[in-house]
Amino acid sequence: MDTGTHLVVGLGLAGLAYVDPVVAANPSVATAVLIGTVAGSQAPDLDTLLRFKGNAVYIKNHRGLSHSIPALFIWTALISGLLWLFFDGLPMAHVTMWVFIAVAFHVFTDLFNTYGTQALRPFSDRWVSWNIIHIFDPVIFLSHILAIFLWALQLARPEVLFPLLYVFIAVYYIWRSWVHHDLESRLYKKDASYKPGDRYTLIPTVHLHHWQIIKQGTDGWFTLGEYKNGTIKWIDRVTCDNHPAVDASKSHPNIASFLYFTSFACAEVREHPWGYEVRWMDVRYRHRKQYPFVAVLMMDTKFRTLDSYVGWVSESRLEKKLRVDLY
């Protein structure tokens, strides 16, 4: 989820906490739980600070250890401990439970989008991304905004309103998961160009009935399309180059970080008088006929690094960031 949605979810969980009689009976405890659920819903994304160490470090580690199984308990302990310091006489078992719910809910919901997390660490360091819910989902966001609005104006009791909200959210997640599985498993039947061995990945958008499609062939190419109104429309085809410069680029730290994060990387090689430009693209992210999530390495004719960049960027900005002295 995006930061704004995590925020409203934190507020929503504070409302849900009123089903706990201990929270509902004491305004001080309710306030502590509110602070705890909001903080817990944001805490795993504090690894955004890794941007200060560079894009490569951020891309490799964002939603990694901070979203792992041990992190669930570490974040809960830190937030609950701070609340214990600032509030007297808190029923810590109840407060800690609600903080843990907020942290765990953050990590759980992040599994449903395309970026994914390493939520299985330390048992596995693979990225888990189920591609079911867009990073910003209007249904989830607006339903929370409506419930918080009704709560703020005292038009509905939180112990009634928020259980209904989260029953609705649970049903919504189940429905989206079923739709995603059903569509993805049947895409090959709707694709007139299907060949045995083709693999399909369905990517959510902000529109409920509009999906992006990635078709991966057996001979090193990706076809990008969209599923809308029951039909497939192919809009681009990306062929991955097989070149010694591609193999050489994989040992560079920026490229290695990029490839560690995504299994949908495709390399393109451009030859220049001074050497090679190897551009790795994550084909999951296509915007305005471009692939803005890239890792680029400039090398001389002996595959020695001249310059590099990894991150989100437009074509014009990339040209400004990467410059090679030809003389």
Coordinates of N, CA and C in Angstrom, one line a residue, residues 29-222:
V29 N -6.3 5.0 27.4 CA -5.9 3.7 26.7 C -6.2 3.8 25.2
A30 N -7.4 4.4 24.9 CA -7.8 4.5 23.5 C -6.9 5.4 22.8
T31 N -6.4 6.5 23.5 CA -5.5 7.4 22.8 C -4.1 6.7 22.6
A32 N -3.7 5.9 23.5 CA -2.4 5.2 23.4 C -2.5 4.2 22.2
V33 N -3.6 3.5 22.1 CA -3.9 2.5 21.1 C -3.9 3.3 19.7
L34 N -4.6 4.4 19.7 CA -4.6 5.2 18.4 C -3.2 5.5 18.0
I35 N -2.4 6.1 18.9 CA -1.0 6.4 18.5 C -0.2 5.1 18.1
G36 N -0.5 4.0 18.8 CA 0.2 2.8 18.5 C -0.2 2.2 17.2
T37 N -1.5 2.2 16.8 CA -1.9 1.6 15.5 C -1.4 2.5 14.4
V38 N -1.4 3.8 14.5 CA -1.0 4.6 13.4 C 0.5 4.5 13.2
A39 N 1.3 4.4 14.4 CA 2.7 4.2 14.3 C 3.0 2.8 13.7
G40 N 2.3 1.8 14.2 CA 2.5 0.5 13.7 C 2.2 0.3 12.2
S41 N 1.2 1.0 11.8 CA 0.9 0.9 10.3 C 1.9 1.6 9.4
Q42 N 2.8 2.4 10.0 CA 3.8 3.1 9.2 C 5.2 2.5 9.4
A43 N 5.4 2.0 10.6 CA 6.8 1.6 11.0 C 7.6 0.7 10.0
P44 N 7.0 -0.3 9.4 CA 7.8 -1.1 8.5 C 8.4 -0.3 7.3
D45 N 7.8 0.8 6.9 CA 8.3 1.6 5.8 C 9.3 2.6 6.2
L46 N 9.8 2.6 7.5 CA 10.9 3.5 7.9 C 12.2 3.1 7.1
D47 N 12.2 2.0 6.5 CA 13.4 1.7 5.7 C 13.5 2.5 4.5
T48 N 12.5 3.4 4.2 CA 12.6 4.4 3.2 C 13.8 5.3 3.4
L49 N 14.3 5.4 4.6 CA 15.4 6.2 4.9 C 16.7 5.7 4.2
L50 N 16.6 4.4 3.8 CA 17.8 3.8 3.0 C 18.1 4.6 1.7
R51 N 17.1 5.4 1.3 CA 17.4 6.2 0.1 C 18.6 7.1 0.3
F52 N 18.9 7.5 1.5 CA 20.1 8.3 1.8 C 21.4 7.6 1.5
K53 N 21.3 6.2 1.5 CA 22.5 5.5 1.2 C 22.6 5.1 -0.3
G54 N 21.7 5.6 -1.1 CA 21.7 5.4 -2.6 C 20.6 4.5 -3.0
N55 N 20.2 4.7 -4.3 CA 19.1 3.9 -4.9 C 19.3 2.4 -4.9
A56 N 20.6 2.0 -5.1 CA 20.8 0.6 -5.2 C 20.6 -0.1 -3.8
V57 N 21.0 0.6 -2.8 CA 20.8 0.0 -1.4 C 19.3 0.0 -1.1
Y58 N 18.6 1.1 -1.5 CA 17.2 1.2 -1.2 C 16.4 0.1 -1.9
I59 N 16.7 -0.1 -3.2 CA 15.9 -1.0 -4.0 C 16.1 -2.5 -3.5
K60 N 17.4 -2.7 -3.1 CA 17.7 -4.1 -2.7 C 17.1 -4.4 -1.3
N61 N 16.9 -3.4 -0.5 CA 16.5 -3.7 0.9 C 15.1 -3.2 1.3
H62 N 14.5 -2.3 0.5 CA 13.2 -1.8 0.9 C 12.2 -2.9 0.9
R63 N 11.4 -3.0 2.0 CA 10.5 -4.0 2.3 C 11.1 -5.4 2.4
G64 N 12.4 -5.3 2.8 CA 13.1 -6.6 3.1 C 13.1 -6.9 4.6
L65 N 14.2 -6.7 5.3 CA 14.2 -7.0 6.7 C 13.2 -6.3 7.5
S66 N 12.8 -5.1 7.1 CA 11.8 -4.3 7.9 C 10.4 -4.9 7.8
H67 N 10.2 -5.9 6.9 CA 8.9 -6.5 6.7 C 9.0 -8.0 7.0
S68 N 10.1 -8.4 7.7 CA 10.3 -9.8 8.0 C 9.6 -10.3 9.2
I69 N 9.6 -11.6 9.4 CA 8.9 -12.1 10.6 C 9.5 -11.5 11.9
P70 N 10.8 -11.5 12.1 CA 11.4 -10.9 13.3 C 11.0 -9.5 13.5
A71 N 10.9 -8.7 12.4 CA 10.6 -7.3 12.4 C 9.2 -7.1 13.0
L72 N 8.3 -8.0 12.8 CA 6.9 -7.8 13.3 C 7.0 -7.6 14.8
F73 N 7.9 -8.4 15.5 CA 8.0 -8.4 16.9 C 8.9 -7.2 17.4
I74 N 9.9 -6.9 16.6 CA 10.8 -5.8 17.0 C 10.0 -4.4 16.9
W75 N 9.3 -4.2 15.8 CA 8.5 -3.0 15.7 C 7.5 -2.9 16.8
T76 N 6.8 -4.0 17.1 CA 5.8 -4.0 18.1 C 6.4 -3.7 19.5
A77 N 7.5 -4.3 19.8 CA 8.2 -4.0 21.1 C 8.7 -2.6 21.2
L78 N 9.2 -2.0 20.1 CA 9.7 -0.6 20.2 C 8.5 0.4 20.4
I79 N 7.5 0.2 19.6 CA 6.3 1.1 19.7 C 5.7 1.0 21.1
S80 N 5.4 -0.3 21.5 CA 4.8 -0.5 22.8 C 5.6 0.0 23.9
G81 N 6.9 -0.2 23.8 CA 7.8 0.3 24.9 C 7.8 1.8 25.0
L82 N 7.7 2.5 23.9 CA 7.6 4.0 23.9 C 6.3 4.4 24.5
L83 N 5.2 3.7 24.2 CA 3.9 4.1 24.8 C 4.0 3.8 26.3
W84 N 4.6 2.8 26.7 CA 4.7 2.5 28.2 C 5.5 3.6 28.9
L85 N 6.5 4.2 28.2 CA 7.2 5.3 28.8 C 6.4 6.6 29.0
F86 N 5.5 6.8 28.1 CA 4.8 8.1 28.1 C 3.4 8.1 28.7
F87 N 2.9 6.9 28.9 CA 1.5 6.7 29.5 C 1.6 5.9 30.7
D88 N 1.0 6.4 31.8 CA 1.0 5.7 33.1 C -0.1 4.7 33.1
G89 N 0.2 3.5 33.7 CA -0.8 2.5 34.0 C -1.5 1.9 32.8
L90 N -0.8 1.8 31.7 CA -1.4 1.2 30.5 C -1.6 -0.3 30.7
P91 N -2.7 -0.9 30.2 CA -2.8 -2.4 30.2 C -2.0 -2.9 29.0
M92 N -0.7 -3.2 29.2 CA 0.2 -3.4 28.1 C -0.1 -4.6 27.2
A93 N -0.7 -5.6 27.8 CA -1.1 -6.7 27.0 C -2.1 -6.3 25.9
H94 N -3.0 -5.5 26.2 CA -4.0 -5.0 25.2 C -3.4 -4.1 24.2
V95 N -2.6 -3.1 24.7 CA -2.0 -2.1 23.8 C -1.0 -2.8 22.9
T96 N -0.2 -3.7 23.4 CA 0.7 -4.4 22.5 C 0.0 -5.3 21.5
M97 N -1.1 -5.9 21.8 CA -1.8 -6.7 20.9 C -2.3 -5.8 19.7
W98 N -2.8 -4.6 20.0 CA -3.3 -3.8 18.9 C -2.1 -3.2 18.0
V99 N -1.0 -2.9 18.7 CA 0.1 -2.5 17.9 C 0.6 -3.6 17.0
F100 N 0.7 -4.8 17.5 CA 1.1 -5.9 16.7 C 0.1 -6.1 15.5
I101 N -1.2 -6.0 15.7 CA -2.1 -6.2 14.6 C -1.9 -5.1 13.5
A102 N -1.5 -3.9 13.9 CA -1.3 -2.8 13.0 C 0.0 -3.2 12.1
V103 N 1.0 -3.6 12.8 CA 2.3 -3.9 12.1 C 2.1 -5.1 11.2
A104 N 1.4 -6.1 11.7 CA 1.2 -7.3 10.9 C 0.3 -7.1 9.7
F105 N -0.7 -6.2 9.9 CA -1.6 -5.9 8.8 C -0.9 -5.1 7.7
H106 N 0.0 -4.3 8.1 CA 0.8 -3.5 7.1 C 1.6 -4.5 6.2
V107 N 2.3 -5.4 6.8 CA 3.1 -6.4 6.1 C 2.2 -7.3 5.2
F108 N 1.1 -7.8 5.8 CA 0.2 -8.7 5.1 C -0.4 -8.0 3.9
T109 N -0.8 -6.8 4.0 CA -1.4 -6.2 2.8 C -0.4 -5.8 1.7
D110 N 0.9 -5.6 2.1 CA 1.9 -5.4 1.1 C 2.2 -6.6 0.3
L111 N 1.9 -7.8 0.8 CA 2.1 -9.0 0.0 C 1.2 -9.0 -1.3
F112 N 0.1 -8.2 -1.3 CA -0.9 -8.3 -2.3 C -0.6 -7.4 -3.5
N113 N 0.4 -6.5 -3.4 CA 0.7 -5.7 -4.6 C 1.9 -6.2 -5.3
T114 N 2.2 -5.4 -6.4 CA 3.3 -5.9 -7.3 C 4.7 -5.8 -6.8
Y115 N 4.9 -4.7 -5.9 CA 6.3 -4.6 -5.4 C 6.7 -5.7 -4.5
G116 N 5.7 -6.1 -3.6 CA 6.0 -7.3 -2.8 C 6.9 -7.0 -1.6
T117 N 7.2 -8.0 -0.8 CA 8.0 -7.9 0.4 C 8.8 -9.2 0.5
Q118 N 9.8 -9.2 1.5 CA 10.5 -10.4 1.9 C 9.9 -10.8 3.3
A119 N 8.6 -11.0 3.3 CA 7.9 -11.3 4.6 C 8.3 -12.7 5.1
L120 N 8.9 -13.6 4.3 CA 9.2 -14.9 4.8 C 10.6 -15.0 5.5
R121 N 11.3 -13.9 5.4 CA 12.6 -14.0 6.1 C 12.4 -14.2 7.6
P122 N 13.3 -15.0 8.3 CA 14.6 -15.5 7.8 C 14.5 -16.9 7.2
F123 N 13.3 -17.4 6.9 CA 13.2 -18.7 6.3 C 13.5 -18.7 4.8
S124 N 13.2 -17.6 4.2 CA 13.4 -17.4 2.7 C 13.6 -16.0 2.4
D125 N 14.5 -15.7 1.5 CA 14.8 -14.3 1.1 C 14.1 -13.9 -0.2
R126 N 13.2 -14.8 -0.7 CA 12.6 -14.5 -2.0 C 11.5 -13.4 -1.8
W127 N 11.3 -12.7 -2.8 CA 10.3 -11.6 -2.8 C 8.9 -12.2 -3.1
V128 N 8.0 -11.9 -2.2 CA 6.6 -12.4 -2.4 C 5.7 -11.2 -2.8
S129 N 5.2 -11.3 -4.0 CA 4.3 -10.3 -4.6 C 3.2 -11.0 -5.3
W130 N 1.9 -10.9 -4.8 CA 0.8 -11.6 -5.3 C 0.1 -10.9 -6.5
N131 N 0.4 -9.6 -6.7 CA -0.1 -8.9 -7.9 C -1.7 -8.9 -7.9
I132 N -2.3 -8.7 -6.7 CA -3.7 -8.7 -6.6 C -4.4 -7.4 -6.4
I133 N -3.7 -6.6 -5.5 CA -4.2 -5.2 -5.2 C -3.2 -4.2 -5.6
H134 N -3.7 -3.1 -6.3 CA -2.8 -2.0 -6.7 C -2.2 -1.4 -5.5
I135 N -1.1 -0.8 -5.6 CA -0.5 -0.1 -4.4 C -1.4 1.0 -3.8
F136 N -2.2 1.6 -4.7 CA -3.2 2.5 -4.2 C -4.5 2.0 -4.7
D137 N -5.4 1.5 -3.8 CA -6.7 0.9 -4.1 C -7.7 1.9 -3.7
P138 N -8.5 2.5 -4.6 CA -9.5 3.5 -4.2 C -10.6 2.9 -3.3
V139 N -10.9 1.6 -3.4 CA -12.0 1.0 -2.6 C -11.5 0.9 -1.2
I140 N -10.3 0.5 -0.9 CA -9.8 0.4 0.4 C -9.6 1.8 1.0
F141 N -9.1 2.7 0.3 CA -8.8 4.0 0.8 C -10.1 4.8 1.1
L142 N -11.0 4.8 0.2 CA -12.3 5.6 0.4 C -13.2 4.9 1.4
S143 N -13.2 3.6 1.5 CA -14.1 3.0 2.5 C -13.5 3.4 3.9
H144 N -12.2 3.4 4.1 CA -11.7 3.9 5.4 C -12.0 5.4 5.6
I145 N -11.8 6.2 4.6 CA -12.1 7.6 4.8 C -13.6 7.8 5.2
L146 N -14.5 7.1 4.6 CA -15.9 7.2 5.0 C -16.2 6.8 6.4
A147 N -15.6 5.6 6.8 CA -15.8 5.1 8.2 C -15.2 6.1 9.2
I148 N -14.0 6.6 8.9 CA -13.3 7.6 9.8 C -14.2 8.9 9.9
F149 N -14.7 9.3 8.8 CA -15.6 10.5 8.8 C -16.8 10.3 9.7
L150 N -17.5 9.2 9.5 CA -18.7 8.9 10.3 C -18.3 8.8 11.8
W151 N -17.1 8.2 12.1 CA -16.7 8.1 13.5 C -16.4 9.5 14.1
A152 N -15.7 10.3 13.3 CA -15.3 11.6 13.8 C -16.5 12.5 14.1
L153 N -17.6 12.4 13.3 CA -18.8 13.1 13.5 C -19.8 12.4 14.5
Q154 N -19.3 11.3 15.0 CA -20.1 10.6 16.0 C -21.5 10.1 15.4
L155 N -21.5 9.8 14.1 CA -22.7 9.3 13.5 C -22.8 7.8 13.6
A156 N -21.8 7.2 14.0 CA -21.8 5.7 14.2 C -20.9 5.3 15.3
R157 N -21.2 4.3 16.0 CA -20.3 3.8 17.1 C -19.2 3.0 16.5
P158 N -18.0 3.3 17.0 CA -16.8 2.6 16.4 C -16.9 1.1 16.5
E159 N -17.4 0.6 17.7 CA -17.4 -0.9 17.9 C -18.4 -1.6 17.0
V160 N -19.3 -0.8 16.3 CA -20.2 -1.4 15.3 C -19.7 -1.1 13.9
L161 N -19.2 0.1 13.7 CA -18.8 0.6 12.4 C -17.6 -0.1 11.8
F162 N -16.6 -0.2 12.6 CA -15.3 -0.7 12.1 C -15.3 -2.3 12.0
P163 N -16.0 -3.1 12.8 CA -16.1 -4.5 12.4 C -16.7 -4.7 11.1
L164 N -17.8 -3.9 10.8 CA -18.4 -4.0 9.5 C -17.5 -3.6 8.4
L165 N -16.7 -2.5 8.6 CA -15.7 -2.1 7.6 C -14.7 -3.3 7.3
Y166 N -14.2 -3.9 8.3 CA -13.2 -4.9 8.1 C -13.7 -6.3 7.6
V167 N -15.0 -6.5 7.9 CA -15.6 -7.6 7.2 C -15.7 -7.4 5.7
F168 N -16.1 -6.1 5.4 CA -16.2 -5.7 4.0 C -14.8 -5.8 3.3
I169 N -13.7 -5.3 4.0 CA -12.4 -5.4 3.4 C -12.0 -6.8 3.2
A170 N -12.3 -7.7 4.2 CA -11.9 -9.1 4.0 C -12.6 -9.8 2.8
V171 N -13.9 -9.5 2.7 CA -14.6 -10.0 1.5 C -14.0 -9.4 0.2
Y172 N -13.7 -8.2 0.2 CA -13.1 -7.5 -0.9 C -11.8 -8.2 -1.3
Y173 N -10.9 -8.5 -0.4 CA -9.6 -9.1 -0.7 C -9.9 -10.5 -1.2
I174 N -10.8 -11.2 -0.6 CA -11.1 -12.6 -1.1 C -11.6 -12.5 -2.6
W175 N -12.5 -11.6 -2.8 CA -13.1 -11.4 -4.2 C -12.0 -11.1 -5.2
R176 N -11.1 -10.1 -4.9 CA -10.1 -9.7 -5.8 C -9.1 -10.9 -6.0
S177 N -8.8 -11.7 -5.0 CA -7.9 -12.8 -5.1 C -8.5 -13.9 -6.0
W178 N -9.8 -14.1 -5.9 CA -10.5 -15.1 -6.7 C -10.5 -14.6 -8.2
V179 N -10.8 -13.3 -8.4 CA -10.9 -12.8 -9.8 C -9.5 -12.9 -10.4
H180 N -8.4 -12.5 -9.7 CA -7.1 -12.6 -10.2 C -6.7 -14.0 -10.6
H181 N -6.9 -14.9 -9.7 CA -6.6 -16.3 -10.0 C -7.4 -16.8 -11.2
D182 N -8.7 -16.6 -11.2 CA -9.5 -17.1 -12.3 C -9.1 -16.5 -13.7
L183 N -8.8 -15.2 -13.7 CA -8.5 -14.6 -15.0 C -7.1 -15.0 -15.5
E184 N -6.1 -15.0 -14.5 CA -4.8 -15.4 -14.9 C -4.7 -16.8 -15.4
S185 N -5.5 -17.7 -14.8 CA -5.4 -19.1 -15.2 C -6.1 -19.4 -16.6
R186 N -6.9 -18.4 -17.0 CA -7.6 -18.6 -18.3 C -7.1 -17.7 -19.4
L187 N -6.1 -16.9 -19.1 CA -5.6 -15.9 -20.2 C -5.2 -16.6 -21.4
Y188 N -4.5 -17.8 -21.3 CA -4.0 -18.4 -22.5 C -5.2 -18.8 -23.5
K189 N -6.3 -19.0 -22.9 CA -7.5 -19.4 -23.8 C -8.0 -18.2 -24.6
K190 N -7.8 -17.0 -24.0 CA -8.2 -15.8 -24.7 C -7.2 -15.2 -25.6
D191 N -5.9 -15.7 -25.6 CA -4.8 -15.2 -26.4 C -4.7 -16.0 -27.7
A192 N -5.0 -15.4 -28.8 CA -4.9 -16.1 -30.1 C -3.5 -16.5 -30.5
S193 N -2.5 -15.8 -29.9 CA -1.1 -16.0 -30.2 C -0.4 -16.9 -29.2
Y194 N -1.2 -17.5 -28.4 CA -0.6 -18.4 -27.3 C 0.2 -19.5 -28.0
K195 N 1.4 -19.8 -27.3 CA 2.2 -20.9 -27.7 C 2.6 -21.7 -26.4
P196 N 2.7 -23.0 -26.5 CA 3.1 -23.8 -25.3 C 4.3 -23.2 -24.7
G197 N 4.3 -23.1 -23.4 CA 5.5 -22.5 -22.7 C 5.4 -21.1 -22.3
D198 N 4.4 -20.4 -23.0 CA 4.2 -19.0 -22.6 C 3.7 -18.9 -21.2
R199 N 4.2 -17.9 -20.4 CA 3.7 -17.7 -19.1 C 3.1 -16.3 -18.9
Y200 N 2.0 -16.2 -18.2 CA 1.2 -15.0 -18.1 C 1.3 -14.5 -16.6
T201 N 1.4 -13.2 -16.4 CA 1.3 -12.6 -15.1 C 0.4 -11.4 -15.2
L202 N -0.6 -11.4 -14.4 CA -1.7 -10.4 -14.4 C -1.3 -9.3 -13.3
I203 N -1.3 -8.1 -13.7 CA -0.9 -7.0 -12.8 C -2.0 -6.0 -12.6
P204 N -2.4 -5.7 -11.3 CA -3.5 -4.9 -11.0 C -3.3 -3.4 -11.4
T205 N -4.4 -2.7 -11.7 CA -4.3 -1.2 -11.9 C -5.3 -0.6 -10.9
V206 N -5.4 0.7 -10.9 CA -6.4 1.4 -10.0 C -7.8 1.1 -10.4
H207 N -8.0 0.6 -11.6 CA -9.4 0.3 -12.1 C -9.7 -1.2 -11.8
L208 N -10.8 -1.4 -11.2 CA -11.2 -2.8 -10.8 C -11.2 -3.8 -11.9
H209 N -11.6 -3.5 -13.1 CA -11.8 -4.4 -14.1 C -10.7 -4.2 -15.3
H210 N -9.7 -3.5 -14.9 CA -8.6 -3.3 -15.9 C -7.3 -3.8 -15.4
W211 N -6.7 -4.8 -16.1 CA -5.5 -5.4 -15.6 C -4.4 -5.2 -16.7
Q212 N -3.1 -5.2 -16.3 CA -2.0 -5.3 -17.2 C -1.6 -6.7 -17.3
I213 N -1.0 -7.1 -18.4 CA -0.6 -8.4 -18.7 C 0.9 -8.5 -19.1
I214 N 1.6 -9.4 -18.5 CA 3.0 -9.7 -19.0 C 3.0 -11.1 -19.5
K215 N 3.3 -11.3 -20.7 CA 3.5 -12.6 -21.3 C 5.0 -12.9 -21.5
Q216 N 5.5 -13.9 -20.9 CA 6.9 -14.2 -21.0 C 7.1 -15.4 -21.9
G217 N 7.9 -15.3 -23.0 CA 8.1 -16.4 -23.9 C 9.3 -17.2 -23.5
T218 N 9.5 -18.3 -24.2 CA 10.6 -19.2 -23.9 C 11.9 -18.8 -24.6
D219 N 11.9 -17.8 -25.5 CA 13.1 -17.4 -26.2 C 13.5 -16.0 -25.9
G220 N 13.3 -15.6 -24.6 CA 13.9 -14.3 -24.2 C 13.2 -13.1 -24.6
W221 N 11.9 -13.0 -24.5 CA 11.1 -11.8 -24.8 C 9.9 -11.7 -23.9
F222 N 9.4 -10.5 -23.8 CA 8.2 -10.2 -23.0 C 7.2 -9.5 -23.9

